[in-house]
Short mmCIF file of N, CA and C and ligand atoms in Angstrom, two decimals:
data_model
loop_
_atom_site.label_atom_id
_atom_site.label_comp_id
_atom_site.label_asym_id
_atom_site.label_seq_id
_atom_site.Cartn_x
_atom_site.Cartn_y
_atom_site.Cartn_z
N MET A 1204 0.83 -1.22 0.01
CA MET A 1204 -0.01 0.02 -0.01
C MET A 1204 0.86 1.27 -0.02
N LEU A 1205 1.92 1.28 0.88
CA LEU A 1205 2.84 2.42 0.88
C LEU A 1205 3.55 2.55 -0.51
N ARG A 1206 3.85 1.42 -1.17
CA ARG A 1206 4.48 1.44 -2.44
C ARG A 1206 3.63 2.11 -3.49
N GLU A 1207 2.34 1.66 -3.51
CA GLU A 1207 1.36 2.28 -4.43
C GLU A 1207 1.19 3.76 -4.20
N PHE A 1208 1.17 4.11 -2.92
CA PHE A 1208 1.09 5.58 -2.63
C PHE A 1208 2.27 6.35 -3.14
N SER A 1209 3.47 5.81 -2.90
CA SER A 1209 4.68 6.53 -3.32
C SER A 1209 4.82 6.51 -4.87
N ASP A 1210 4.42 5.41 -5.48
CA ASP A 1210 4.37 5.40 -6.96
C ASP A 1210 3.42 6.39 -7.56
N GLY A 1211 2.22 6.55 -6.89
CA GLY A 1211 1.31 7.55 -7.34
C GLY A 1211 1.87 8.98 -7.26
N ILE A 1212 2.55 9.24 -6.19
CA ILE A 1212 3.17 10.62 -6.04
C ILE A 1212 4.23 10.77 -7.11
N LEU A 1213 5.07 9.80 -7.26
CA LEU A 1213 6.15 9.92 -8.27
C LEU A 1213 5.53 10.08 -9.68
N GLN A 1214 4.40 9.40 -9.98
CA GLN A 1214 3.77 9.58 -11.26
C GLN A 1214 3.29 11.00 -11.46
N ARG A 1215 2.83 11.61 -10.37
CA ARG A 1215 2.31 12.96 -10.50
C ARG A 1215 3.43 13.97 -10.61
N LEU A 1216 4.57 13.74 -9.90
CA LEU A 1216 5.64 14.66 -9.90
C LEU A 1216 6.44 14.52 -11.21
N TYR A 1217 6.62 13.25 -11.64
CA TYR A 1217 7.43 12.95 -12.86
C TYR A 1217 6.63 12.08 -13.75
N PRO A 1218 5.65 12.59 -14.48
CA PRO A 1218 4.85 11.78 -15.31
C PRO A 1218 5.72 11.08 -16.39
N PRO A 1219 5.34 9.88 -16.84
CA PRO A 1219 6.15 9.19 -17.84
C PRO A 1219 6.17 9.99 -19.13
N THR A 1220 7.38 10.23 -19.62
CA THR A 1220 7.57 11.01 -20.83
C THR A 1220 8.39 10.18 -21.83
N CYS A 1221 7.96 10.13 -23.06
CA CYS A 1221 8.69 9.34 -24.07
C CYS A 1221 10.09 9.85 -24.25
N VAL A 1222 11.07 9.01 -24.18
CA VAL A 1222 12.47 9.46 -24.20
C VAL A 1222 12.85 9.69 -25.65
N LEU A 1223 12.02 9.26 -26.61
CA LEU A 1223 12.35 9.39 -28.00
C LEU A 1223 11.76 10.65 -28.60
N CYS A 1224 10.47 10.97 -28.24
CA CYS A 1224 9.84 12.14 -28.88
C CYS A 1224 9.28 13.10 -27.92
N GLY A 1225 9.33 12.87 -26.63
CA GLY A 1225 8.87 13.83 -25.63
C GLY A 1225 7.36 13.78 -25.35
N ALA A 1226 6.59 12.92 -26.05
CA ALA A 1226 5.14 12.78 -25.79
C ALA A 1226 4.95 12.14 -24.45
N GLN A 1227 3.68 12.07 -24.04
CA GLN A 1227 3.37 11.41 -22.78
C GLN A 1227 3.60 9.96 -22.87
N GLY A 1228 4.27 9.36 -21.88
CA GLY A 1228 4.50 7.98 -21.85
C GLY A 1228 3.20 7.19 -21.59
N GLN A 1229 3.25 5.90 -21.90
CA GLN A 1229 2.03 5.03 -21.72
C GLN A 1229 2.38 3.87 -20.87
N GLY A 1230 1.41 3.48 -20.04
CA GLY A 1230 1.56 2.29 -19.23
C GLY A 1230 2.71 2.36 -18.21
N GLY A 1231 3.00 3.55 -17.76
CA GLY A 1231 4.10 3.69 -16.82
C GLY A 1231 5.48 3.64 -17.44
N LEU A 1232 5.54 3.55 -18.76
CA LEU A 1232 6.81 3.49 -19.43
C LEU A 1232 7.21 4.87 -19.84
N ASP A 1233 8.51 5.14 -20.06
CA ASP A 1233 8.96 6.34 -20.60
C ASP A 1233 9.04 6.22 -22.17
N LEU A 1234 8.06 5.66 -22.76
CA LEU A 1234 7.85 5.59 -24.21
C LEU A 1234 6.34 5.79 -24.52
N CYS A 1235 6.08 6.47 -25.66
CA CYS A 1235 4.70 6.57 -26.07
C CYS A 1235 4.35 5.37 -26.93
N ALA A 1236 3.06 5.11 -27.14
CA ALA A 1236 2.62 3.90 -27.85
C ALA A 1236 3.22 3.91 -29.27
N PRO A 1237 3.19 5.01 -30.07
CA PRO A 1237 3.77 4.93 -31.43
C PRO A 1237 5.27 4.58 -31.43
N CYS A 1238 6.02 5.16 -30.52
CA CYS A 1238 7.44 4.88 -30.47
C CYS A 1238 7.72 3.45 -30.04
N LEU A 1239 6.91 2.96 -29.09
CA LEU A 1239 6.99 1.55 -28.63
C LEU A 1239 6.70 0.60 -29.79
N ALA A 1240 5.68 0.94 -30.60
CA ALA A 1240 5.33 0.09 -31.72
C ALA A 1240 6.45 0.10 -32.83
N ASP A 1241 7.15 1.24 -32.89
CA ASP A 1241 8.22 1.35 -33.95
C ASP A 1241 9.52 0.69 -33.57
N LEU A 1242 9.72 0.23 -32.30
CA LEU A 1242 10.96 -0.39 -31.93
C LEU A 1242 11.18 -1.61 -32.79
N PRO A 1243 12.47 -1.83 -33.19
CA PRO A 1243 12.79 -2.96 -34.09
C PRO A 1243 12.82 -4.26 -33.41
N ARG A 1244 11.66 -4.96 -33.35
CA ARG A 1244 11.61 -6.26 -32.69
C ARG A 1244 12.41 -7.27 -33.46
N ASN A 1245 13.07 -8.20 -32.76
CA ASN A 1245 13.94 -9.19 -33.36
C ASN A 1245 13.14 -10.44 -33.66
N ARG A 1246 12.25 -10.39 -34.60
CA ARG A 1246 11.35 -11.57 -34.81
C ARG A 1246 11.96 -12.62 -35.78
N HIS A 1247 12.80 -12.23 -36.67
CA HIS A 1247 13.38 -13.17 -37.62
C HIS A 1247 14.83 -13.28 -37.32
N CYS A 1248 15.16 -14.29 -36.53
CA CYS A 1248 16.55 -14.41 -36.04
C CYS A 1248 16.95 -15.92 -35.88
N CYS A 1249 18.24 -16.11 -35.75
CA CYS A 1249 18.81 -17.43 -35.52
C CYS A 1249 18.14 -18.01 -34.30
N ARG A 1250 17.70 -19.24 -34.33
CA ARG A 1250 16.99 -19.86 -33.19
C ARG A 1250 17.99 -20.18 -32.07
N ARG A 1251 19.31 -20.17 -32.32
CA ARG A 1251 20.22 -20.47 -31.30
C ARG A 1251 20.86 -19.23 -30.62
N CYS A 1252 21.36 -18.32 -31.44
CA CYS A 1252 22.09 -17.13 -30.86
C CYS A 1252 21.34 -15.81 -31.06
N ALA A 1253 20.17 -15.80 -31.76
CA ALA A 1253 19.28 -14.63 -31.89
C ALA A 1253 19.90 -13.54 -32.80
N LEU A 1254 20.86 -13.89 -33.54
CA LEU A 1254 21.45 -12.99 -34.58
C LEU A 1254 20.37 -12.77 -35.66
N PRO A 1255 20.01 -11.52 -35.99
CA PRO A 1255 19.01 -11.25 -37.05
C PRO A 1255 19.44 -11.97 -38.31
N LEU A 1256 18.46 -12.57 -39.02
CA LEU A 1256 18.74 -13.30 -40.26
C LEU A 1256 18.21 -12.53 -41.45
N PRO A 1257 18.81 -12.82 -42.64
CA PRO A 1257 18.32 -12.21 -43.87
C PRO A 1257 16.89 -12.75 -44.12
N ALA A 1258 16.05 -11.94 -44.73
CA ALA A 1258 14.64 -12.31 -44.93
C ALA A 1258 14.45 -13.52 -45.79
N GLU A 1259 15.46 -13.85 -46.63
CA GLU A 1259 15.30 -15.03 -47.49
C GLU A 1259 15.39 -16.33 -46.76
N LEU A 1260 15.99 -16.37 -45.54
CA LEU A 1260 16.10 -17.55 -44.79
C LEU A 1260 14.77 -17.89 -44.13
N PRO A 1261 14.46 -19.16 -43.96
CA PRO A 1261 13.18 -19.54 -43.31
C PRO A 1261 13.19 -19.27 -41.81
N PRO A 1262 12.03 -19.08 -41.24
CA PRO A 1262 11.93 -18.92 -39.76
C PRO A 1262 12.50 -20.14 -39.06
N GLY A 1263 13.22 -19.88 -37.95
CA GLY A 1263 13.74 -20.97 -37.18
C GLY A 1263 15.11 -21.49 -37.70
N ALA A 1264 15.70 -20.83 -38.70
CA ALA A 1264 16.93 -21.24 -39.27
C ALA A 1264 18.09 -20.89 -38.32
N LEU A 1265 19.21 -21.56 -38.56
CA LEU A 1265 20.49 -21.24 -37.83
C LEU A 1265 21.28 -20.32 -38.68
N CYS A 1266 21.96 -19.36 -38.04
CA CYS A 1266 22.87 -18.44 -38.79
C CYS A 1266 24.08 -19.21 -39.22
N GLY A 1267 24.88 -18.67 -40.07
CA GLY A 1267 26.10 -19.32 -40.62
C GLY A 1267 27.04 -19.73 -39.51
N GLU A 1268 27.25 -18.83 -38.54
CA GLU A 1268 28.17 -19.12 -37.51
C GLU A 1268 27.72 -20.35 -36.68
N CYS A 1269 26.45 -20.36 -36.36
CA CYS A 1269 25.92 -21.51 -35.56
C CYS A 1269 25.92 -22.82 -36.34
N GLN A 1270 25.77 -22.65 -37.72
CA GLN A 1270 25.89 -23.91 -38.52
C GLN A 1270 27.27 -24.42 -38.52
N ARG A 1271 28.30 -23.55 -38.50
CA ARG A 1271 29.70 -24.01 -38.47
C ARG A 1271 30.06 -24.59 -37.08
N ARG A 1272 29.65 -23.87 -36.05
CA ARG A 1272 29.95 -24.31 -34.68
C ARG A 1272 28.91 -23.83 -33.71
N LEU A 1273 28.22 -24.73 -33.10
CA LEU A 1273 27.15 -24.34 -32.18
C LEU A 1273 27.77 -23.63 -30.94
N PRO A 1274 27.18 -22.54 -30.43
CA PRO A 1274 27.67 -21.90 -29.22
C PRO A 1274 27.43 -22.84 -28.03
N PRO A 1275 28.17 -22.61 -26.89
CA PRO A 1275 28.03 -23.46 -25.76
C PRO A 1275 26.76 -23.30 -24.94
N TYR A 1276 25.82 -22.41 -25.35
CA TYR A 1276 24.60 -22.24 -24.68
C TYR A 1276 23.45 -22.81 -25.55
N ALA A 1277 22.30 -23.14 -24.87
CA ALA A 1277 21.25 -23.76 -25.65
C ALA A 1277 20.47 -22.78 -26.47
N VAL A 1278 20.21 -21.59 -25.93
CA VAL A 1278 19.39 -20.65 -26.68
C VAL A 1278 19.66 -19.24 -26.16
N CYS A 1279 19.41 -18.20 -26.94
CA CYS A 1279 19.61 -16.81 -26.58
C CYS A 1279 18.39 -16.08 -27.08
N TYR A 1280 17.92 -15.15 -26.31
CA TYR A 1280 16.74 -14.35 -26.68
C TYR A 1280 17.19 -12.91 -26.76
N ALA A 1281 16.81 -12.23 -27.80
CA ALA A 1281 17.00 -10.78 -27.96
C ALA A 1281 15.76 -10.20 -28.43
N ALA A 1282 15.10 -9.30 -27.62
CA ALA A 1282 13.80 -8.78 -27.95
C ALA A 1282 13.88 -7.87 -29.12
N PHE A 1283 14.95 -7.11 -29.22
CA PHE A 1283 15.09 -6.08 -30.29
C PHE A 1283 16.39 -6.19 -31.04
N ARG A 1284 16.38 -5.72 -32.30
CA ARG A 1284 17.64 -5.60 -33.02
C ARG A 1284 18.30 -4.26 -32.54
N TYR A 1285 19.57 -4.20 -32.56
CA TYR A 1285 20.31 -2.97 -32.10
C TYR A 1285 20.35 -2.03 -33.33
N GLU A 1286 19.30 -1.35 -33.56
CA GLU A 1286 19.25 -0.41 -34.70
C GLU A 1286 18.11 0.57 -34.40
N GLY A 1287 17.99 1.55 -35.26
CA GLY A 1287 16.92 2.53 -35.10
C GLY A 1287 17.13 3.38 -33.87
N PRO A 1288 16.17 3.53 -33.02
CA PRO A 1288 16.30 4.38 -31.87
C PRO A 1288 17.00 3.73 -30.66
N LEU A 1289 17.24 2.40 -30.75
CA LEU A 1289 17.74 1.72 -29.58
C LEU A 1289 19.16 2.25 -29.17
N PRO A 1290 20.09 2.50 -30.07
CA PRO A 1290 21.36 3.03 -29.62
C PRO A 1290 21.18 4.37 -28.88
N ILE A 1291 20.20 5.12 -29.21
CA ILE A 1291 19.94 6.40 -28.46
C ILE A 1291 19.49 6.07 -27.03
N LEU A 1292 18.66 5.07 -26.91
CA LEU A 1292 18.12 4.76 -25.57
C LEU A 1292 19.26 4.19 -24.68
N SER A 1293 20.25 3.54 -25.22
CA SER A 1293 21.26 2.92 -24.33
C SER A 1293 22.38 3.87 -23.97
N THR A 1294 22.33 5.13 -24.39
CA THR A 1294 23.37 6.08 -24.03
C THR A 1294 23.03 6.87 -22.85
ZN1 ZN B 1470 7.41 8.73 -28.53
ZN1 ZN B 1471 23.23 -18.20 -34.66
#
């Protein structure tokens, strides 16, 4: 209950603001809905190491490096490709 109260005060003092465009943030995030929707999701990637794959390769394929030698881990997940606005967000 104290946490909810303090979160409510913080939301009023520092409302979520999109770090990319300055619009009002949504869902408690410092991103607005359009900017969140535009983030480069890593949907077509190597099933082992999550490296983005060329469009011509089928879903679930392995990248060239993993075909040559599998990495020592079973799987890797990367929600986004490191491109577009993401380098700005990480600085
Ligand atoms: Zn935005
Ligand atoms: Zn791979």
